[in-house]
XYZ file of C-alpha atoms in Angstrom:
758
model
C -41.272 43.309 -45.364
C -37.616 43.681 -44.003
C -35.045 41.491 -45.285
C -31.428 40.903 -45.329
C -28.754 40.099 -47.857
C -26.324 36.932 -46.850
C -24.013 35.916 -49.069
C -25.788 37.005 -52.305
C -28.936 35.346 -50.984
C -32.140 37.757 -49.944
C -33.210 36.229 -46.799
C -36.853 37.335 -45.954
C -36.305 37.298 -41.935
C -38.667 39.679 -40.104
C -38.003 41.498 -36.797
C -40.535 39.584 -35.048
C -38.767 36.376 -36.219
C -35.518 37.401 -34.112
C -37.679 37.865 -31.377
C -39.055 34.067 -31.555
C -35.143 32.689 -32.397
C -33.579 34.991 -29.471
C -35.279 33.075 -26.416
C -34.752 29.628 -28.051
C -31.038 30.565 -28.586
C -30.585 31.856 -25.176
C -31.989 28.140 -23.891
C -29.686 26.360 -26.166
C -26.526 28.308 -24.806
C -27.744 27.656 -21.257
C -28.323 24.142 -21.981
C -24.697 24.121 -23.909
C -23.178 25.488 -20.709
C -24.858 23.028 -18.322
C -23.354 20.025 -20.353
C -19.884 21.483 -20.792
C -19.821 21.726 -16.615
C -21.852 18.327 -16.534
C -18.723 16.260 -14.857
C -19.765 12.875 -16.687
C -19.952 14.343 -19.773
C -16.799 16.362 -19.273
C -14.772 13.269 -18.163
C -16.357 11.411 -21.177
C -14.851 14.243 -23.611
C -11.537 14.208 -21.469
C -11.067 10.351 -22.144
C -11.935 10.798 -25.581
C -8.855 12.982 -26.044
C -10.511 16.811 -25.782
C -8.484 19.154 -24.576
C -9.519 21.321 -21.465
C -8.577 24.394 -23.276
C -11.062 23.855 -26.011
C -13.674 23.113 -23.872
C -13.208 26.209 -21.898
C -13.318 28.083 -25.130
C -16.610 26.294 -25.879
C -17.928 27.813 -22.320
C -16.580 31.180 -23.191
C -18.429 31.622 -26.340
C -21.801 30.073 -24.873
C -21.992 32.441 -21.967
C -20.940 35.300 -24.412
C -23.944 34.197 -26.769
C -26.706 34.624 -23.782
C -26.056 38.628 -23.173
C -26.034 38.645 -27.257
C -29.240 36.719 -27.591
C -30.821 38.912 -24.839
C -30.025 42.066 -26.524
C -31.485 40.781 -29.553
C -34.354 39.894 -27.508
C -34.776 43.333 -25.931
C -34.603 45.190 -29.548
C -37.145 43.002 -31.213
C -39.675 42.156 -28.690
C -42.322 44.857 -29.499
C -44.432 46.165 -32.321
C -46.950 43.852 -34.208
C -46.721 41.355 -36.921
C -46.262 42.352 -40.570
C -45.267 45.732 -39.403
C -42.943 47.385 -41.615
C -39.873 49.014 -39.366
C -36.383 49.780 -40.133
C -33.478 48.136 -38.541
C -31.856 50.514 -35.706
C -27.755 50.571 -35.683
C -27.879 48.893 -32.404
C -29.986 45.694 -33.290
C -27.783 45.492 -36.740
C -24.730 45.345 -34.447
C -26.474 43.004 -32.067
C -27.311 40.713 -35.198
C -23.867 40.834 -36.663
C -22.393 39.850 -33.156
C -24.934 36.807 -32.449
C -23.799 35.335 -36.044
C -20.423 35.766 -35.322
C -20.867 33.794 -31.846
C -22.947 31.391 -33.512
C -20.287 30.532 -36.050
C -17.843 30.448 -33.464
C -19.947 27.894 -31.577
C -20.079 25.721 -34.680
C -16.322 26.217 -34.796
C -15.908 24.742 -31.705
C -18.279 22.217 -31.893
C -16.226 20.695 -34.950
C -13.025 21.177 -32.794
C -14.465 19.066 -30.119
C -15.884 16.197 -32.554
C -12.699 16.200 -34.444
C -10.614 16.382 -31.040
C -12.715 13.409 -30.124
C -12.567 11.602 -33.082
C -9.155 11.823 -33.790
C -6.979 11.703 -30.665
C -3.863 12.216 -32.683
C -5.272 15.555 -33.861
C -5.834 16.728 -30.271
C -2.172 15.974 -29.317
C -0.988 17.985 -32.014
C -3.275 20.856 -31.074
C -1.191 23.916 -29.100
C -1.777 23.641 -25.263
C -2.773 27.438 -24.208
C -2.774 26.621 -21.001
C -5.907 28.490 -20.428
C -7.292 26.028 -17.692
C -6.066 26.643 -13.969
C -5.296 23.835 -11.990
C -7.902 23.968 -9.753
C -10.466 24.144 -12.590
C -8.958 20.972 -13.724
C -8.616 19.287 -10.368
C -12.583 19.800 -10.174
C -13.361 18.043 -13.377
C -10.596 15.325 -13.437
C -10.283 14.841 -9.717
C -12.175 13.401 -6.750
C -15.706 13.743 -9.042
C -14.616 11.311 -11.468
C -13.537 8.423 -8.883
C -15.527 5.392 -9.605
C -16.987 6.890 -12.724
C -17.581 4.083 -15.452
C -15.463 5.040 -18.362
C -17.923 3.557 -20.944
C -20.716 5.377 -19.360
C -19.025 8.732 -19.509
C -17.811 7.997 -22.922
C -21.584 7.445 -23.918
C -22.640 10.616 -22.447
C -19.765 12.297 -24.332
C -20.711 10.917 -27.752
C -24.375 11.516 -27.220
C -23.491 15.173 -26.539
C -21.753 15.702 -29.278
C -24.573 13.828 -31.769
C -27.144 16.019 -29.957
C -25.160 19.087 -30.592
C -24.857 18.517 -34.167
C -28.614 17.591 -34.636
C -29.542 20.885 -33.093
C -27.315 22.518 -35.264
C -28.671 20.810 -38.128
C -32.160 21.724 -37.029
C -31.661 25.353 -35.896
C -30.202 26.249 -39.612
C -32.739 24.067 -41.457
C -35.562 26.233 -39.343
C -33.654 29.484 -40.471
C -33.650 28.752 -44.123
C -37.215 27.493 -43.970
C -38.592 30.627 -42.465
C -36.408 33.324 -44.164
C -35.980 31.893 -47.660
C -38.122 33.178 -50.138
C -41.195 31.184 -51.590
C -39.599 31.277 -54.801
C -36.721 29.372 -53.580
C -38.897 26.768 -52.295
C -40.303 26.241 -55.306
C -37.000 26.008 -57.212
C -36.077 23.184 -54.478
C -39.437 21.382 -55.338
C -38.681 21.405 -59.316
C -35.020 20.056 -58.592
C -36.422 17.183 -55.956
C -39.082 16.054 -58.757
C -36.291 16.127 -61.442
C -34.123 14.021 -59.353
C -36.731 11.499 -58.944
C -37.138 11.258 -62.638
C -40.870 13.370 -63.038
C -41.063 14.309 -66.570
C -40.889 18.393 -67.157
C -44.258 18.485 -68.492
C -45.640 17.293 -64.834
C -43.123 19.624 -63.152
C -44.248 22.531 -65.098
C -47.930 21.305 -64.204
C -47.213 21.155 -60.329
C -44.996 24.493 -60.475
C -48.268 26.334 -62.087
C -50.890 24.821 -59.593
C -48.487 25.845 -56.650
C -48.075 29.521 -58.083
C -51.786 29.849 -58.627
C -52.595 28.402 -55.099
C -49.901 30.312 -53.338
C -49.796 33.305 -55.392
C -46.369 34.887 -56.603
C -46.737 37.814 -54.593
C -47.226 35.952 -51.397
C -43.994 34.421 -51.981
C -41.875 37.019 -52.452
C -43.690 39.420 -50.161
C -44.550 37.456 -46.851
C -42.197 35.475 -44.603
C -43.503 31.667 -43.935
C -43.597 32.500 -40.657
C -46.009 35.382 -41.215
C -48.348 33.075 -43.240
C -47.990 30.507 -40.460
C -49.217 32.680 -37.935
C -52.126 34.113 -40.125
C -53.314 30.576 -40.396
C -53.131 30.132 -36.665
C -55.380 33.127 -36.490
C -57.876 31.851 -38.995
C -57.848 28.557 -37.258
C -58.799 30.573 -34.068
C -61.583 31.931 -36.025
C -62.780 28.420 -36.995
C -63.091 27.766 -33.137
C -60.191 25.540 -33.860
C -56.578 25.238 -32.032
C -55.384 26.382 -28.781
C -55.722 30.257 -29.387
C -59.380 30.089 -28.490
C -60.313 30.419 -25.141
C -62.234 27.257 -23.556
C -64.941 29.651 -22.233
C -65.515 31.504 -25.476
C -67.362 28.612 -27.184
C -68.822 27.029 -24.324
C -65.587 25.099 -23.428
C -63.873 21.764 -25.541
C -66.764 19.651 -23.331
C -69.216 21.424 -25.936
C -67.980 18.928 -28.505
C -69.211 16.458 -26.044
C -72.893 17.561 -26.465
C -75.466 14.769 -26.460
C -77.376 16.129 -29.581
C -76.463 17.649 -32.564
C -79.000 20.273 -31.552
C -77.191 21.121 -28.376
C -74.159 21.397 -30.084
C -75.128 23.940 -32.554
C -76.265 26.284 -29.994
C -72.841 26.308 -28.002
C -70.108 26.224 -31.220
C -69.997 27.979 -34.640
C -71.010 25.799 -37.412
C -67.834 25.136 -38.802
C -66.406 23.708 -35.730
C -69.703 21.705 -35.064
C -70.411 20.714 -38.576
C -66.854 20.971 -40.418
C -68.509 22.771 -43.171
C -69.479 26.232 -44.376
C -73.369 26.204 -45.012
C -73.848 28.778 -47.532
C -77.455 30.531 -47.125
C -77.940 29.838 -51.164
C -77.854 26.176 -50.887
C -79.997 23.724 -49.492
C -79.675 22.957 -45.818
C -78.013 19.372 -44.825
C -80.732 16.458 -44.394
C -79.901 14.090 -42.175
C -80.248 10.271 -43.138
C -83.980 8.521 -41.775
C -84.679 5.298 -40.689
C -87.963 5.363 -42.829
C -86.162 6.430 -45.935
C -85.050 2.970 -47.552
C -82.598 5.010 -50.385
C -80.802 6.431 -47.304
C -80.604 3.186 -45.554
C -79.336 1.537 -48.775
C -76.861 4.348 -49.370
C -75.511 3.453 -45.880
C -75.329 -0.124 -46.048
C -73.220 0.101 -49.577
C -71.017 2.561 -47.656
C -70.549 0.172 -44.715
C -70.110 -2.776 -46.895
C -67.790 -1.346 -49.549
C -65.466 0.366 -47.258
C -63.369 -2.404 -46.560
C -62.811 -3.026 -50.275
C -61.215 0.601 -50.215
C -59.332 0.033 -46.928
C -58.085 -3.325 -47.824
C -56.488 -2.686 -50.998
C -53.781 -0.673 -49.249
C -52.446 -3.797 -48.517
C -49.893 -4.666 -45.518
C -49.018 -1.340 -44.350
C -52.538 -0.005 -43.628
C -53.457 -3.527 -42.064
C -50.490 -2.866 -39.773
C -51.491 0.477 -38.586
C -55.248 0.121 -38.280
C -54.860 -2.968 -36.467
C -52.225 -1.620 -33.878
C -54.496 1.360 -32.408
C -57.878 1.707 -30.214
C -60.929 1.553 -32.616
C -61.942 5.069 -33.950
C -58.674 6.256 -32.625
C -54.700 6.831 -33.849
C -54.018 5.652 -30.210
C -52.079 2.463 -30.105
C -52.956 -0.065 -28.068
C -50.346 -2.194 -25.634
C -49.091 -4.870 -27.753
C -51.207 -3.728 -30.464
C -48.082 -3.540 -33.064
C -46.868 -7.133 -32.017
C -50.254 -8.734 -32.428
C -51.090 -6.681 -35.771
C -47.624 -8.191 -37.027
C -48.422 -11.732 -36.117
C -52.119 -11.549 -37.525
C -50.301 -11.032 -41.152
C -48.140 -14.179 -41.065
C -49.340 -16.992 -42.946
C -49.179 -19.368 -40.175
C -51.657 -17.281 -38.100
C -53.857 -16.642 -41.062
C -57.460 -18.554 -40.536
C -59.519 -20.608 -42.758
C -60.933 -18.487 -45.504
C -63.636 -18.910 -48.369
C -60.642 -19.162 -50.898
C -60.830 -23.050 -50.982
C -64.029 -23.087 -53.080
C -62.985 -20.627 -55.693
C -63.311 -21.758 -59.294
C -59.776 -20.119 -60.231
C -56.659 -19.041 -58.440
C -56.444 -15.123 -58.144
C -53.918 -13.437 -60.503
C -51.590 -10.957 -58.778
C -48.737 -8.714 -60.026
C -46.061 -6.632 -58.141
C -47.089 -8.044 -54.729
C -44.371 -8.562 -52.146
C -42.762 -11.637 -50.563
C -45.086 -14.074 -49.494
C -47.900 -12.218 -51.240
C -48.119 -10.021 -48.498
C -50.496 -7.558 -49.640
C -52.686 -10.371 -51.224
C -53.075 -11.994 -47.758
C -53.922 -8.853 -45.859
C -56.404 -7.941 -48.510
C -58.112 -11.241 -48.197
C -57.769 -11.008 -44.390
C -59.406 -7.494 -44.466
C -62.367 -8.913 -46.260
C -62.591 -11.845 -44.589
C -63.247 -10.173 -41.252
C -65.733 -7.850 -42.452
C -67.817 -10.327 -44.161
C -67.490 -12.557 -41.175
C -68.830 -9.841 -39.343
C -71.691 -9.336 -42.020
C -72.148 -13.346 -41.952
C -72.041 -13.456 -45.638
C -69.420 -15.270 -47.895
C -65.933 -13.648 -48.756
C -65.795 -12.179 -51.974
C -63.668 -13.952 -54.451
C -60.343 -12.273 -55.577
C -60.176 -12.518 -59.378
C -57.127 -10.051 -60.045
C -54.884 -7.498 -58.532
C -51.787 -5.512 -59.106
C -49.640 -3.573 -56.974
C -47.261 -2.532 -59.777
C -45.881 1.123 -59.705
C -45.513 2.268 -63.308
C -44.683 5.898 -62.299
C -46.378 9.268 -61.994
C -49.403 10.223 -63.298
C -50.458 6.350 -63.418
C -53.166 4.283 -61.667
C -52.503 3.157 -58.475
C -52.798 -0.533 -57.455
C -56.215 -1.877 -58.075
C -57.961 -5.371 -57.582
C -61.224 -7.007 -59.127
C -63.496 -9.169 -56.928
C -66.888 -10.859 -57.451
C -69.165 -10.390 -54.676
C -71.303 -13.359 -54.743
C -73.537 -12.129 -51.597
C -74.810 -9.093 -53.787
C -73.843 -10.560 -56.720
C -72.017 -7.773 -58.161
C -68.334 -7.026 -59.355
C -66.233 -4.860 -57.643
C -63.505 -2.628 -58.579
C -61.328 -1.079 -55.741
C -58.569 1.250 -56.213
C -55.912 2.327 -53.844
C -55.267 6.087 -52.719
C -52.181 7.769 -52.017
C -48.937 5.769 -50.797
C -46.269 6.507 -52.220
C -44.355 9.314 -54.445
C -45.714 8.558 -57.312
C -49.226 8.954 -55.753
C -48.400 12.494 -54.377
C -47.543 13.785 -57.971
C -50.698 12.756 -59.030
C -52.521 14.433 -56.350
C -50.194 18.134 -57.224
C -51.056 17.831 -60.920
C -54.500 19.538 -60.332
C -54.413 21.435 -63.413
C -57.856 20.806 -65.338
C -58.273 18.870 -68.461
C -61.265 18.390 -70.836
C -63.001 15.298 -70.099
C -66.290 14.627 -72.009
C -67.811 11.284 -70.548
C -71.191 11.408 -71.827
C -70.717 12.838 -75.443
C -72.740 15.948 -74.805
C -69.812 18.835 -75.666
C -70.702 20.857 -78.309
C -68.326 22.043 -81.128
C -68.174 25.660 -79.382
C -67.156 24.275 -76.033
C -63.899 24.761 -74.986
C -61.231 21.818 -75.341
C -58.397 23.382 -73.111
C -58.373 26.144 -70.381
C -59.374 28.335 -69.406
C -62.992 26.487 -68.728
C -66.250 28.034 -68.183
C -67.372 27.050 -64.299
C -70.989 26.229 -64.998
C -70.957 24.414 -68.515
C -67.366 23.419 -68.744
C -66.305 19.782 -68.902
C -63.489 19.121 -67.230
C -61.553 17.227 -64.594
C -58.348 16.680 -62.377
C -55.528 16.291 -64.914
C -53.598 13.831 -63.155
C -56.395 11.877 -61.920
C -57.672 11.661 -65.515
C -54.425 10.011 -66.559
C -54.549 7.786 -63.977
C -57.820 6.564 -64.765
C -57.048 5.984 -68.076
C -53.994 3.983 -67.096
C -56.365 2.046 -64.838
C -58.759 0.981 -67.772
C -55.478 0.079 -70.132
C -54.503 -2.127 -67.106
C -58.144 -3.772 -66.933
C -57.984 -4.236 -70.814
C -54.456 -5.774 -70.508
C -55.631 -8.344 -67.855
C -58.757 -8.964 -69.469
C -60.177 -9.755 -66.054
C -63.715 -7.761 -66.764
C -64.329 -9.360 -70.469
C -64.091 -12.905 -68.960
C -66.148 -11.852 -66.085
C -68.903 -10.237 -68.449
C -68.412 -12.772 -71.596
C -70.913 -15.004 -72.769
C -69.588 -17.838 -70.371
C -68.828 -15.546 -67.816
C -69.989 -15.929 -64.133
C -70.972 -12.117 -63.640
C -73.252 -12.095 -66.721
C -75.715 -9.344 -65.996
C -74.427 -8.385 -62.581
C -73.802 -4.669 -61.618
C -70.230 -3.470 -61.674
C -69.150 -1.306 -58.587
C -66.073 1.006 -58.557
C -64.969 2.199 -55.144
C -61.853 3.577 -53.881
C -60.295 5.682 -51.059
C -58.960 9.452 -51.284
C -56.641 9.311 -54.839
C -58.435 6.041 -55.412
C -62.031 7.131 -55.196
C -61.181 10.043 -57.689
C -59.832 7.626 -60.042
C -62.235 5.047 -59.300
C -65.094 7.784 -60.548
C -63.283 8.730 -63.522
C -62.960 4.973 -64.432
C -66.686 4.458 -63.992
C -67.066 7.230 -66.095
C -65.473 5.664 -68.846
C -66.706 1.953 -68.064
C -70.469 3.317 -68.841
C -69.649 3.810 -72.416
C -69.027 0.089 -72.859
C -72.196 -1.689 -73.850
C -70.985 -4.990 -71.747
C -71.545 -2.910 -68.478
C -75.268 -2.416 -68.233
C -75.215 -0.821 -64.649
C -71.986 0.628 -63.574
C -72.145 2.424 -59.778
C -69.668 4.422 -57.795
C -69.283 4.618 -53.786
C -66.259 6.620 -53.021
C -64.653 7.325 -49.795
C -63.362 10.691 -48.981
C -62.843 11.528 -52.753
C -60.628 14.399 -53.666
C -62.448 17.814 -53.628
C -60.984 19.297 -56.857
C -62.010 16.471 -59.152
C -65.279 17.323 -61.276
C -66.385 20.276 -62.944
C -69.863 21.524 -61.516
C -71.539 20.202 -64.903
C -70.059 16.448 -64.478
C -70.385 16.625 -60.663
C -74.316 17.382 -60.831
C -74.391 14.524 -63.727
C -72.701 12.048 -61.143
C -75.414 13.111 -58.545
C -78.122 12.083 -61.386
C -76.620 8.831 -61.333
C -77.111 8.276 -57.888
C -73.443 7.490 -57.433
C -72.442 8.206 -53.386
C -69.262 9.734 -51.952
C -68.745 9.534 -48.299
C -66.864 12.454 -46.372
C -66.014 12.383 -42.845
C -66.174 15.606 -40.693
C -63.049 17.921 -40.988
C -61.195 15.517 -43.669
C -59.412 17.895 -45.834
C -58.629 15.878 -48.922
C -62.247 16.294 -50.038
C -62.013 19.999 -49.379
C -58.860 20.776 -50.876
C -59.156 22.631 -53.924
C -57.683 25.399 -55.833
C -59.891 27.817 -54.474
C -60.182 26.606 -51.357
C -56.381 26.926 -50.761
C -56.800 30.755 -52.374
C -59.437 31.569 -49.865
C -57.584 30.231 -46.685
C -54.498 32.041 -47.968
C -56.624 35.300 -48.181
C -57.865 35.211 -45.117
C -54.639 34.607 -43.424
C -53.413 37.580 -45.114
C -56.221 39.649 -43.647
C -55.913 38.410 -40.219
C -52.028 39.288 -40.309
C -52.805 42.959 -41.620
C -55.396 43.340 -39.003
C -53.486 41.799 -36.182
C -52.024 43.911 -33.430
C -49.733 41.135 -31.813
C -46.371 40.015 -32.147
C -45.587 36.723 -33.313
C -44.026 36.328 -30.006
C -47.209 37.359 -28.334
C -49.283 35.124 -30.424
C -46.590 31.978 -29.646
C -46.947 32.591 -25.653
C -50.797 32.828 -26.174
C -50.840 29.312 -27.888
C -48.647 28.015 -25.190
C -50.883 29.138 -22.435
C -53.721 27.681 -24.230
C -52.222 24.509 -24.613
C -51.453 24.353 -21.139
C -55.276 25.790 -20.006
C -57.068 23.158 -22.220
C -54.965 20.150 -20.962
C -55.348 17.694 -17.609
C -52.064 17.285 -17.462
C -50.896 19.888 -14.579
C -53.294 20.363 -11.616
C -55.563 23.142 -11.366
C -53.204 25.197 -8.890
C -50.843 25.199 -11.281
C -52.328 24.988 -14.792
C -54.391 28.155 -14.324
C -51.607 30.322 -12.777
C -48.961 29.602 -15.405
C -51.624 29.812 -18.446
C -52.526 32.790 -17.204
C -48.957 34.041 -16.875
C -48.284 33.254 -20.650
C -51.492 34.879 -21.308
C -50.606 38.326 -19.873
C -47.489 38.028 -21.207
C -48.984 37.773 -24.796
C -50.821 40.834 -24.406
C -53.876 39.220 -22.848
C -56.527 36.533 -24.409
C -58.292 37.169 -27.760
C -61.414 37.887 -26.985
C -64.278 36.433 -29.621
C -67.798 37.377 -30.171
C -69.816 34.999 -32.501
C -72.692 36.080 -34.399
C -74.451 34.516 -37.228
C -71.879 31.786 -37.377
C -69.347 34.401 -37.883
C -66.441 34.826 -35.449
C -64.573 38.159 -35.089
C -61.780 39.276 -33.043
C -63.198 41.641 -30.247
C -59.825 43.558 -29.837
C -58.678 43.679 -33.639
C -59.020 46.307 -36.267
C -61.274 45.714 -39.216
C -59.502 42.687 -41.213
C -60.567 44.727 -44.623
C -58.454 47.655 -43.645
C -54.493 47.322 -44.149
C -52.179 48.478 -41.910
C -50.392 51.595 -42.535
C -47.453 50.966 -45.263
C -48.691 47.347 -45.868
C -48.737 46.702 -49.615
C -52.227 46.170 -51.062
C -51.663 42.929 -52.690
C -51.065 41.322 -49.367
C -55.284 41.320 -49.512
C -55.725 39.810 -52.474
C -54.327 36.382 -53.859
C -52.703 36.094 -56.924
C -53.043 39.820 -57.382
C -56.914 40.550 -57.283
C -60.208 38.745 -57.347
C -59.597 38.310 -60.880
C -57.100 35.844 -60.676
C -59.399 34.227 -58.302
C -62.083 33.802 -61.217
C -59.704 32.516 -63.497
C -59.182 29.467 -61.196
C -61.850 26.915 -62.304
C -64.352 25.369 -59.796
C -64.119 21.942 -58.859
C -66.446 19.400 -56.946
C -66.318 16.143 -55.706
C -68.218 13.341 -57.184
C -71.655 12.245 -56.533
C -74.001 12.692 -53.621
C -72.295 13.574 -50.325
C -72.869 11.457 -47.355
C -71.361 13.644 -44.517
C -70.534 12.192 -41.056
C -69.900 13.892 -38.347
C -69.641 13.323 -34.472
C -71.952 14.665 -32.250
C -70.434 12.776 -28.878
C -66.947 12.737 -27.687
C -64.740 11.899 -24.793
C -61.366 13.454 -23.554
C -58.330 11.055 -23.697
C -54.620 11.633 -22.691
C -55.639 14.768 -20.293
C -57.544 16.314 -22.696
C -55.265 16.391 -25.493
C -56.999 14.081 -27.788
C -60.508 13.894 -28.221
C -62.120 10.292 -29.297
C -65.558 10.476 -31.186
C -68.178 7.864 -29.593
C -71.368 8.849 -31.496
C -71.774 9.919 -35.486
C -74.572 11.113 -37.387
C -74.780 11.135 -41.351
C -76.544 13.859 -43.638
C -76.638 14.463 -47.132
C -75.036 17.839 -48.209
C -74.185 19.849 -51.122
C -70.768 20.082 -52.598
C -70.487 23.716 -52.040
C -70.632 22.971 -48.412
C -67.424 21.703 -48.421
C -65.714 24.692 -49.715
C -63.883 25.674 -46.624
C -60.679 24.039 -45.172
C -60.799 23.209 -41.655
C -57.283 23.803 -39.730
C -57.454 21.041 -37.346
C -54.787 18.287 -36.563
C -58.224 16.114 -36.810
C -58.481 17.161 -40.498
C -55.414 14.882 -41.181
C -56.372 11.861 -38.666
C -60.303 11.742 -40.191
C -58.813 10.467 -43.583
C -57.258 7.562 -42.190
C -59.129 4.245 -42.957
C -59.566 2.969 -39.533
C -61.031 6.220 -38.591
C -63.615 6.455 -41.271
C -64.516 3.134 -40.638
C -65.469 3.471 -37.123
C -67.216 6.713 -38.035
C -69.288 4.671 -40.829
C -70.135 1.739 -38.743
C -71.209 3.906 -35.904
C -73.402 5.863 -38.040
C -75.111 3.039 -39.006
C -75.641 1.735 -35.632
C -77.337 5.216 -34.732
C -79.709 4.132 -37.525
C -80.701 1.263 -36.333
C -78.876 -1.177 -38.860
C -78.770 -5.124 -38.037
C -76.367 -6.020 -35.354
C -74.581 -8.276 -37.638
C -73.546 -5.421 -39.975
C -71.489 -3.501 -37.606
C -69.546 -4.164 -34.451
C -69.260 -2.705 -31.364
C -65.847 -1.160 -30.536
C -65.123 -3.820 -27.806
C -66.090 -6.661 -30.295
C -63.791 -5.022 -33.043
C -60.964 -4.487 -30.232
C -61.412 -8.251 -29.077
C -61.366 -9.350 -32.402
C -57.801 -7.925 -33.155
C -56.293 -9.064 -29.706
């Protein structure tokens, strides 16, 4: 790929990147010209002490930058993505000229700012007399009569702030798209070290990132190349705006009245959000006649408030500020959510009859986390018509990276069980635990033979291993429980939970830590019945052998549609990267064309513009982008009709672009990890458009049992992030329970839930 060496640093800036930047550069120069000639801003700069000569110099630089940017665009707006080409001499001259003008623009911005901030400096500047009297009279004469000094000065100050903000963003963007990935890895290492992360954790994180992304990819592919490759993969999955609304039956197909109807219109990836391997069992829907299915769903619905409540005040505020089942804020929602957290607005709860006061550690002032945790459980159990659980002990202390997230122990008197709930990712420490994804030996059943490996590489079929940082966090959680002595007192001879089952639950990272903690607690003879119910657990948690063992125990993990966390493994990242590089090698369009197609799809899918404007504008952008990308669907796979075979590399492209980590052998060395337990998969079958079609609100959900291998594909969709939020998954679980006919007192309707939050 072409590169540019600047100040001794090799910048990976492809020619088609210049084609993307040149129109943006022209637009900015036009905006600066308009702002410089806007008389309120000019008058404000004059009142701040900026000489007219300096403003005219800035006008000249911006005016000269427009044709320079246009020349760059003409030279670079052709060819195809990832096409190795030589820079012509004229192009190099245009680049140097534009860089010089950009530096002059930064210099004039600095001079404008300094002269405005330091009036004495402006008075000391040489008066070049570049401004004719008529030009000065146009600005400072009749047009400024009656203009408020305060408003014009404020406009000038905001203009200067905006200019520096744009300069900062532009420089950051250029560095991000041009600096090689290895430099980004070094930056991450320096950042982690600055936050006090140990060298062994930094080394583990670096190893994971190098294995997932690939060293050759980092040094041979620009970040923008990989971004557009992922955009093409997203289109193949039936997601995003590169997909034409008519190719898969339109977005309204997502609103099909039944799952079977939707499957006839959309590819499997879009409908189910998971890949369905032919060698694995097909998904089995939950049945009203199957008591085990209903019992599992009942546990999911009743234990979810524990997993979301342990997040404390932050999630409580965000979840109660939005419409049910969405991420869109309600009118006055944030205000009402804040009021509900105040101690004076706290309703009467069942804690008055508790035999002992809960012990909490590391809480915020006024015990906000404890109060919102109890409030969440109070609201849920009030809906269930049952007694609120008793909080025995909770900690919100942060012990540093690779340690346990906050956790709590409660007595559920209604079901006579002890519940241990663990929080998910919420701070920087938890992010470190997520990143250290290398495998570590773990034998909770004591079945390892002397010849079994205790260190990588592990055997995929017989190996006993788990996510390293999650395992360290689980050991720390066990140590915290032993230090608090809370379970020993509850299950002691005089304990109130003697003979009760012990249920461990959690969301996201908390689900992963909870599963490993439950496996550790099973070895203690005091706990005769240890269960686990997790919500959106990490996909790369357990080896196949351990995951199958948790399935035999009847443990359950709930996964919500496209949620990316249960799908995120080393292998899934490698697979999505390989697909992106294959798309890049086969694509005949440039990045500019793909960007125009993306913008055209965004306009055509929205209802913001009327049809008489939307269709012509979208059609014009599609024409400029080389025409829409035609799709064909066969057997669940989606292919580009106008693209070449993705397995055939373009002439001159490196062979390693098509193989992650140098080849398939490197993929085989990465161990395969699965989520724990039996997978209860929730997916929407009926939706409605909001915000002019830009947002889809899911109304009806179904649940089915799937195989862990069905989650081997990451779905590239913004919904993949949203579907991980506690308020979204709570809505999905409860709507699926309503569809299966669970009692009304178990779940609330959207109107009842919204009324209770108001």
